[in-house]
Coordinates of C-alpha atoms in Angstrom, one line a residue:
X1 CA -3.0 -8.5 -47.5
X2 CA 0.7 -8.0 -46.7
X3 CA 3.1 -10.9 -47.0
X4 CA 5.5 -11.7 -44.1
X5 CA 8.9 -10.2 -44.5
X6 CA 12.0 -12.3 -44.4
X7 CA 12.8 -10.7 -41.1
X8 CA 9.4 -11.7 -39.7
X9 CA 9.8 -15.3 -40.9
X10 CA 13.3 -15.5 -39.4
X11 CA 12.2 -14.1 -36.1
X12 CA 9.4 -16.6 -36.0
X13 CA 11.8 -19.5 -36.7
X14 CA 14.2 -18.2 -34.1
X15 CA 11.3 -18.0 -31.6
X16 CA 10.5 -21.7 -32.3
X17 CA 14.2 -22.6 -31.9
X18 CA 14.2 -20.9 -28.6
X19 CA 11.6 -23.3 -27.2
X20 CA 11.9 -26.9 -26.3
X21 CA 9.5 -29.4 -24.8
X22 CA 7.9 -28.2 -21.6
X23 CA 8.3 -24.5 -22.6
X24 CA 11.8 -24.1 -21.2
X25 CA 14.3 -22.1 -23.1
X26 CA 16.8 -23.8 -25.4
X27 CA 19.3 -22.4 -27.9
X28 CA 20.7 -23.7 -31.2
X29 CA 23.8 -21.6 -31.6
X30 CA 25.9 -19.1 -29.5
X31 CA 24.9 -15.5 -29.8
X32 CA 26.6 -12.1 -29.3
X33 CA 25.1 -10.0 -26.5
X34 CA 25.1 -6.2 -26.4
X35 CA 24.9 -5.0 -22.9
X36 CA 24.4 -1.4 -22.0
X37 CA 25.1 0.0 -18.5
X38 CA 23.3 3.2 -17.4
X39 CA 24.0 2.8 -13.7
X40 CA 27.7 2.1 -13.2
X41 CA 26.6 -1.5 -12.6
X42 CA 29.4 -3.1 -14.7
X43 CA 31.8 -2.1 -11.9
X44 CA 30.0 -4.7 -9.8
X45 CA 28.9 -7.3 -12.3
X46 CA 31.2 -7.3 -15.3
X47 CA 33.6 -9.9 -13.9
X48 CA 30.8 -12.3 -13.2
X49 CA 29.1 -11.7 -16.6
X50 CA 32.4 -12.4 -18.3
X51 CA 32.9 -15.6 -16.3
X52 CA 29.5 -16.9 -17.3
X53 CA 30.2 -16.2 -20.9
X54 CA 33.6 -18.0 -20.7
X55 CA 32.0 -21.0 -19.0
X56 CA 29.1 -21.2 -21.5
X57 CA 30.5 -20.9 -25.0
X58 CA 27.5 -22.7 -26.5
X59 CA 25.3 -19.9 -25.3
X60 CA 27.4 -16.8 -25.8
X61 CA 29.9 -16.1 -28.6
X62 CA 30.9 -12.5 -27.6
X63 CA 30.0 -9.8 -25.2
X64 CA 29.8 -6.1 -26.2
X65 CA 29.7 -3.6 -23.3
X66 CA 28.7 0.0 -23.6
X67 CA 27.7 2.8 -21.2
X68 CA 25.3 5.7 -21.5
X69 CA 23.6 8.3 -19.3
X70 CA 20.4 6.9 -17.7
X71 CA 18.1 9.8 -18.9
X72 CA 19.0 9.2 -22.5
X73 CA 18.2 5.5 -22.7
X74 CA 14.4 5.2 -22.7
X75 CA 14.0 7.5 -25.7
X76 CA 16.8 5.6 -27.6
X77 CA 15.1 2.3 -26.9
X78 CA 11.7 3.5 -27.8
X79 CA 13.0 4.7 -31.1
X80 CA 14.7 1.4 -31.8
X81 CA 11.5 -0.5 -30.9
X82 CA 9.4 1.7 -33.2
X83 CA 11.8 1.1 -36.0
X84 CA 11.9 -2.7 -35.2
X85 CA 15.7 -2.5 -34.9
X86 CA 16.5 -3.2 -31.3
X87 CA 20.3 -3.6 -30.9
X88 CA 20.5 -3.6 -27.1
X89 CA 20.0 -7.0 -25.6
X90 CA 20.4 -6.3 -21.9
X91 CA 20.2 -3.1 -19.8
X92 CA 21.8 -2.7 -16.5
X93 CA 19.9 0.1 -14.8
X94 CA 19.1 1.9 -11.6
X95 CA 15.8 3.6 -10.8
X96 CA 15.7 6.3 -13.5
X97 CA 15.6 4.3 -16.7
X98 CA 13.9 1.4 -14.9
X99 CA 10.9 3.6 -14.0
X100 CA 10.7 5.2 -17.4
X101 CA 10.9 1.8 -19.0
X102 CA 8.1 0.4 -16.9
X103 CA 5.9 3.4 -17.7
X104 CA 6.5 3.2 -21.4
X105 CA 6.3 -0.5 -21.6
X106 CA 9.9 -1.0 -22.8
X107 CA 10.8 -4.2 -20.9
X108 CA 10.0 -7.9 -21.3
X109 CA 8.1 -9.1 -18.2
X110 CA 10.7 -11.8 -17.5
X111 CA 9.3 -12.9 -14.1
X112 CA 6.1 -13.9 -15.8
X113 CA 7.2 -15.1 -19.2
X114 CA 10.3 -16.9 -18.1
X115 CA 9.5 -17.9 -14.5
X116 CA 10.5 -21.5 -15.1
X117 CA 14.1 -20.4 -15.9
X118 CA 14.6 -18.1 -13.0
X119 CA 14.7 -18.8 -9.3
X120 CA 11.7 -17.9 -7.1
X121 CA 12.3 -14.4 -5.7
X122 CA 11.2 -15.3 -2.2
X123 CA 13.7 -18.2 -2.1
X124 CA 16.8 -16.2 -3.1
X125 CA 16.4 -12.5 -2.2
X126 CA 17.1 -11.2 1.3
X127 CA 14.1 -9.4 2.8
X128 CA 15.1 -5.8 1.8
X129 CA 16.0 -6.8 -1.8
X130 CA 12.8 -8.8 -2.1
X131 CA 10.9 -5.6 -1.0
X132 CA 12.6 -3.7 -3.7
X133 CA 12.0 -6.4 -6.3
X134 CA 8.3 -6.5 -5.6
X135 CA 7.7 -2.8 -5.1
X136 CA 10.0 -1.5 -7.7
X137 CA 11.3 -4.1 -10.2
X138 CA 7.8 -5.6 -10.5
X139 CA 7.7 -8.1 -13.3
X140 CA 10.2 -6.5 -15.6
X141 CA 13.5 -6.0 -13.7
X142 CA 15.7 -8.6 -12.1
X143 CA 17.3 -7.1 -9.0
X144 CA 21.0 -7.9 -9.1
X145 CA 22.6 -5.7 -6.4
X146 CA 21.3 -3.9 -3.3
X147 CA 22.4 -1.2 -0.9
X148 CA 20.6 0.5 2.0
X149 CA 22.1 3.5 0.2
X150 CA 21.3 6.8 1.9
X151 CA 20.8 9.7 2.2
X152 CA 24.2 10.4 3.8
X153 CA 26.2 13.6 3.8
X154 CA 30.0 13.5 3.1
X155 CA 32.3 16.3 4.2
X156 CA 35.8 17.5 4.6
X157 CA 36.4 17.6 8.4
X158 CA 39.2 20.1 8.1
X159 CA 36.7 22.6 6.5
X160 CA 33.4 21.7 8.2
X161 CA 33.9 22.1 11.9
X162 CA 30.4 22.1 13.2
X163 CA 28.4 19.1 11.7
X164 CA 24.7 19.7 11.1
X165 CA 22.5 17.4 13.1
X166 CA 19.1 18.4 11.7
X167 CA 17.6 19.5 8.4
X168 CA 17.2 23.0 9.8
X169 CA 20.9 23.2 10.7
X170 CA 21.9 22.0 7.3
X171 CA 19.8 24.7 5.7
X172 CA 21.3 27.3 7.9
X173 CA 24.8 26.1 7.0
X174 CA 24.1 26.2 3.2
X175 CA 22.7 29.7 3.3
X176 CA 25.6 31.0 5.4
X177 CA 28.1 29.2 3.2
X178 CA 26.9 29.6 -0.4
X179 CA 28.5 27.4 -3.1
X180 CA 30.1 25.1 -0.5
X181 CA 27.3 22.4 -0.8
X182 CA 25.7 20.7 -3.7
X183 CA 24.2 17.4 -4.9
X184 CA 23.7 15.9 -8.3
X185 CA 20.6 15.9 -10.4
X186 CA 18.4 13.2 -8.9
X187 CA 17.3 11.4 -12.1
X188 CA 21.0 10.6 -12.8
X189 CA 22.4 10.2 -9.3
X190 CA 22.0 7.6 -6.6
X191 CA 22.8 10.1 -3.8
X192 CA 20.5 12.7 -5.4
X193 CA 17.8 10.1 -5.8
X194 CA 17.9 8.9 -2.1
X195 CA 18.1 12.5 -0.9
X196 CA 15.0 13.5 -2.8
X197 CA 13.0 10.6 -1.5
X198 CA 14.5 10.6 2.0
X199 CA 13.8 14.3 2.7
X200 CA 10.0 13.9 3.3
X201 CA 10.7 11.4 6.1
X202 CA 13.4 13.7 7.6
X203 CA 11.0 16.7 7.6
X204 CA 7.9 14.7 8.6
X205 CA 6.0 15.6 5.4
X206 CA 2.3 14.9 5.0
X207 CA 2.7 11.8 2.7
X208 CA 6.3 10.8 1.9
X209 CA 4.9 8.4 -0.8
X210 CA 3.2 11.2 -2.8
X211 CA 5.6 13.7 -4.3
X212 CA 2.8 15.8 -5.9
X213 CA 0.3 16.1 -3.0
X214 CA 2.3 15.1 0.1
X215 CA 5.7 16.9 -0.2
X216 CA 4.8 20.5 0.6
X217 CA 7.5 20.8 3.2
X218 CA 10.1 19.1 1.1
X219 CA 9.6 21.2 -2.1
X220 CA 9.7 24.4 0.0
X221 CA 12.8 23.2 1.7
X222 CA 14.6 22.3 -1.5
X223 CA 13.8 25.6 -3.1
X224 CA 15.2 27.5 0.0
X225 CA 18.2 25.2 0.0
X226 CA 18.8 26.0 -3.6
X227 CA 19.4 29.7 -2.8
X228 CA 22.8 28.6 -1.5
X229 CA 23.6 26.2 -4.4
X230 CA 25.2 27.6 -7.5
X231 CA 24.6 24.5 -9.7
X232 CA 23.6 20.9 -9.6
X233 CA 26.0 18.6 -11.4
X234 CA 24.6 16.1 -13.9
X235 CA 26.1 13.1 -12.1
X236 CA 27.5 12.0 -8.8
X237 CA 31.1 11.7 -9.9
X238 CA 31.4 15.5 -10.4
X239 CA 30.3 16.1 -6.8
X240 CA 33.0 13.7 -5.5
X241 CA 35.6 15.4 -7.7
X242 CA 34.6 18.8 -6.3
X243 CA 34.7 17.6 -2.7
X244 CA 38.2 16.1 -3.4
X245 CA 39.5 19.3 -5.0
X246 CA 38.1 21.5 -2.2
X247 CA 35.4 23.2 -4.3
X248 CA 32.8 21.8 -1.9
X249 CA 32.8 21.2 1.8
X250 CA 29.7 19.0 2.0
X251 CA 27.9 16.9 -0.6
X252 CA 25.1 14.3 -0.6
X253 CA 26.4 10.8 -0.6
X254 CA 25.5 7.1 0.0
X255 CA 27.2 4.1 1.5
X256 CA 28.9 3.1 -1.7
X257 CA 29.6 6.6 -3.0
X258 CA 31.3 7.3 0.3
X259 CA 33.6 4.2 0.2
X260 CA 34.5 3.8 -3.4
X261 CA 35.8 7.3 -4.3
X262 CA 38.0 7.2 -1.2
X263 CA 39.4 3.9 -2.4
X264 CA 40.1 5.4 -5.8
X265 CA 41.7 8.5 -4.4
X266 CA 39.1 10.9 -5.8
X267 CA 38.0 11.9 -2.3
X268 CA 40.6 12.0 0.6
X269 CA 40.5 8.9 2.8
X270 CA 40.0 11.3 5.8
X271 CA 36.6 12.5 4.6
X272 CA 33.7 11.8 7.0
X273 CA 30.0 11.3 6.9
X274 CA 26.9 12.2 8.9
X275 CA 23.2 11.6 8.9
X276 CA 20.4 14.0 9.8
X277 CA 17.9 13.4 12.6
X278 CA 14.9 11.3 11.4
X279 CA 16.8 9.7 8.5
X280 CA 15.2 6.7 6.9
X281 CA 17.2 4.5 4.5
X282 CA 15.9 4.8 1.0
X283 CA 17.5 1.7 -0.5
X284 CA 18.9 1.5 -4.0
X285 CA 18.8 -1.5 -6.3
X286 CA 20.1 -2.1 -9.7
X287 CA 18.3 -4.3 -12.2
X288 CA 18.8 -6.4 -15.3
X289 CA 16.2 -5.7 -18.0
X290 CA 15.6 -7.2 -21.4
X291 CA 14.1 -4.7 -23.9
X292 CA 11.1 -5.8 -25.9
X293 CA 12.1 -6.5 -29.5
X294 CA 15.3 -8.4 -28.6
X295 CA 15.8 -11.3 -31.1
X296 CA 14.1 -14.4 -29.8
X297 CA 17.2 -16.5 -30.3
X298 CA 19.1 -14.4 -27.7
X299 CA 16.5 -15.0 -24.9
X300 CA 17.9 -18.3 -23.7
X301 CA 21.3 -16.8 -23.1
X302 CA 19.9 -13.7 -21.5
X303 CA 17.7 -15.5 -19.1
X304 CA 20.4 -18.0 -18.2
X305 CA 22.8 -15.1 -17.5
X306 CA 20.1 -13.5 -15.3
X307 CA 19.7 -16.8 -13.3
X308 CA 23.5 -17.1 -12.9
X309 CA 23.8 -13.6 -11.6
X310 CA 21.6 -14.6 -8.7
X311 CA 23.9 -17.4 -7.6
X312 CA 26.2 -16.9 -4.5
X313 CA 29.5 -17.0 -6.5
X314 CA 28.3 -14.2 -8.8
X315 CA 26.8 -12.1 -5.9
X316 CA 29.9 -12.3 -3.8
X317 CA 31.8 -10.4 -6.5
X318 CA 29.4 -7.4 -6.0
X319 CA 31.1 -6.4 -2.8
X320 CA 33.6 -5.0 -5.3
X321 CA 35.5 -1.9 -3.9
X322 CA 32.5 -0.8 -1.9
X323 CA 30.8 0.9 -4.8
X324 CA 27.3 -0.3 -3.9
X325 CA 28.0 -1.3 -0.3
X326 CA 27.3 -4.0 0.7
X327 CA 26.2 -5.2 -2.8
X328 CA 24.6 -8.7 -2.7
X329 CA 20.9 -8.9 -3.2
X330 CA 20.5 -12.5 -2.2
X331 CA 20.5 -14.3 1.1
X332 CA 23.6 -15.6 2.9
X333 CA 26.3 -13.9 0.9
X334 CA 28.8 -12.6 3.4
X335 CA 32.0 -10.5 3.1
X336 CA 34.0 -13.7 3.9
X337 CA 32.8 -15.1 0.5
X338 CA 34.0 -12.0 -1.4
X339 CA 37.4 -11.9 -3.3
X340 CA 40.3 -11.1 -1.1
X341 CA 40.8 -7.7 -2.7
X342 CA 37.3 -6.7 -1.7
X343 CA 37.9 -7.9 1.9
X344 CA 41.1 -6.0 2.2
X345 CA 39.6 -2.8 0.7
X346 CA 36.6 -2.8 3.0
X347 CA 38.8 -3.5 6.0
X348 CA 40.7 -0.3 5.2
X349 CA 38.0 2.0 3.8
X350 CA 34.8 0.8 5.3
X351 CA 33.3 2.5 8.3
X352 CA 32.7 0.7 11.6
X353 CA 29.6 2.7 12.2
X354 CA 27.8 1.5 9.1
X355 CA 26.7 -1.8 10.4
X356 CA 25.0 0.0 13.3
X357 CA 23.4 2.6 11.1
X358 CA 22.1 -0.1 8.7
X359 CA 20.4 -2.0 11.5
X360 CA 19.2 1.0 13.6
X361 CA 17.7 3.3 10.9
X362 CA 14.3 2.4 9.5
X363 CA 14.1 1.4 5.8
X364 CA 11.3 2.7 3.5
X365 CA 10.7 1.6 -0.1
X366 CA 11.3 4.1 -2.9
X367 CA 8.5 5.7 -4.7
X368 CA 6.6 3.7 -7.2
X369 CA 7.9 4.1 -10.8
X370 CA 5.1 6.4 -11.8
X371 CA 5.5 8.6 -8.8
X372 CA 9.3 8.6 -9.0
X373 CA 9.1 9.8 -12.6
X374 CA 6.8 12.6 -11.4
X375 CA 9.2 13.5 -8.6
X376 CA 12.1 13.7 -11.1
X377 CA 10.1 15.9 -13.5
X378 CA 9.0 18.2 -10.7
X379 CA 12.6 18.5 -9.4
X380 CA 13.9 19.3 -12.9
X381 CA 11.2 22.0 -13.4
X382 CA 11.1 23.6 -10.0
X383 CA 14.5 23.0 -8.3
X384 CA 17.0 22.4 -11.0
X385 CA 15.9 25.0 -13.4
X386 CA 18.3 27.9 -13.6
X387 CA 21.0 25.9 -11.8
X388 CA 22.8 24.5 -14.9
X389 CA 26.5 23.8 -15.1
X390 CA 28.7 26.9 -15.0
X391 CA 29.8 28.1 -18.4

């Protein structure tokens, strides 16, 4: 018979300290939180997270922020969990690591195990974000920002004179103008992600919800499109840089990725966007996730932070500089509630046509996590292979 280690005893004691009468979370001493961002989410949420920490010194003693590529995180977490040495307390993630984490059982099921300390989803989320929470975040992820997202196409109007209106016209353009169009690897790119899942709707594929059996038209189209693509960058930022520098004339984009790089001067303000016929919005949502194995004495602070991030004052900050436009995931948070800087930026760099597109184009949920992982894998094996970064 093995004896409990000191670590096990301490973890058990911490777990008892984290509970008070009625099962609600309590905390005996402030803790340091290690927060990793694999989705660019801190641009939207860091100010609110820091405000919460400042206002709650009895919960949080220090915040440590780090960033990493989304595809690398699940394996890193899995290794930490197997070694019983989890040093990541909160993950800010988009679809890629979120899906892998659900499949591999990496996340705490916060909506079940800590329901008393979180708001009821149907009471706070707006309709589209609630759809994403239920279909995608499931019990593990707490949706914190929302965007109708894409797919959109961004272009340089001085170089692209005839704008494609259909998927067929886009394909013809790319084949006639090799190396002038690209998009980023979908598993690590919001625009790439929405393009991959939006294409089956644009093409009228057999079953847009099934990338293995229902996307025959889409896989064939992507392969043919690839004959005019020299390489697929590993992330969206590289595509924006290439559009701004003139290396590309057309790239795949989203609402936020259109606005924010123009605000930052990476892409010229004069860049324009278009959508193809039969476009459906494939919304994007970023989530807060707690890895299994996080010390129990940190759970009260983490869950309290999650609850705070769903309050209007925290959500209003997510309008940011248009990075995840619009941004808020909960009901009733208008641009008028956002910081003045956000209002000024969106008045200058937002597009009047976006409100009409958001309401007029249909919205479809992303693939389930299991199917999304399968789609990413198939894209990597069949489309991305042989299109690595230029040496």
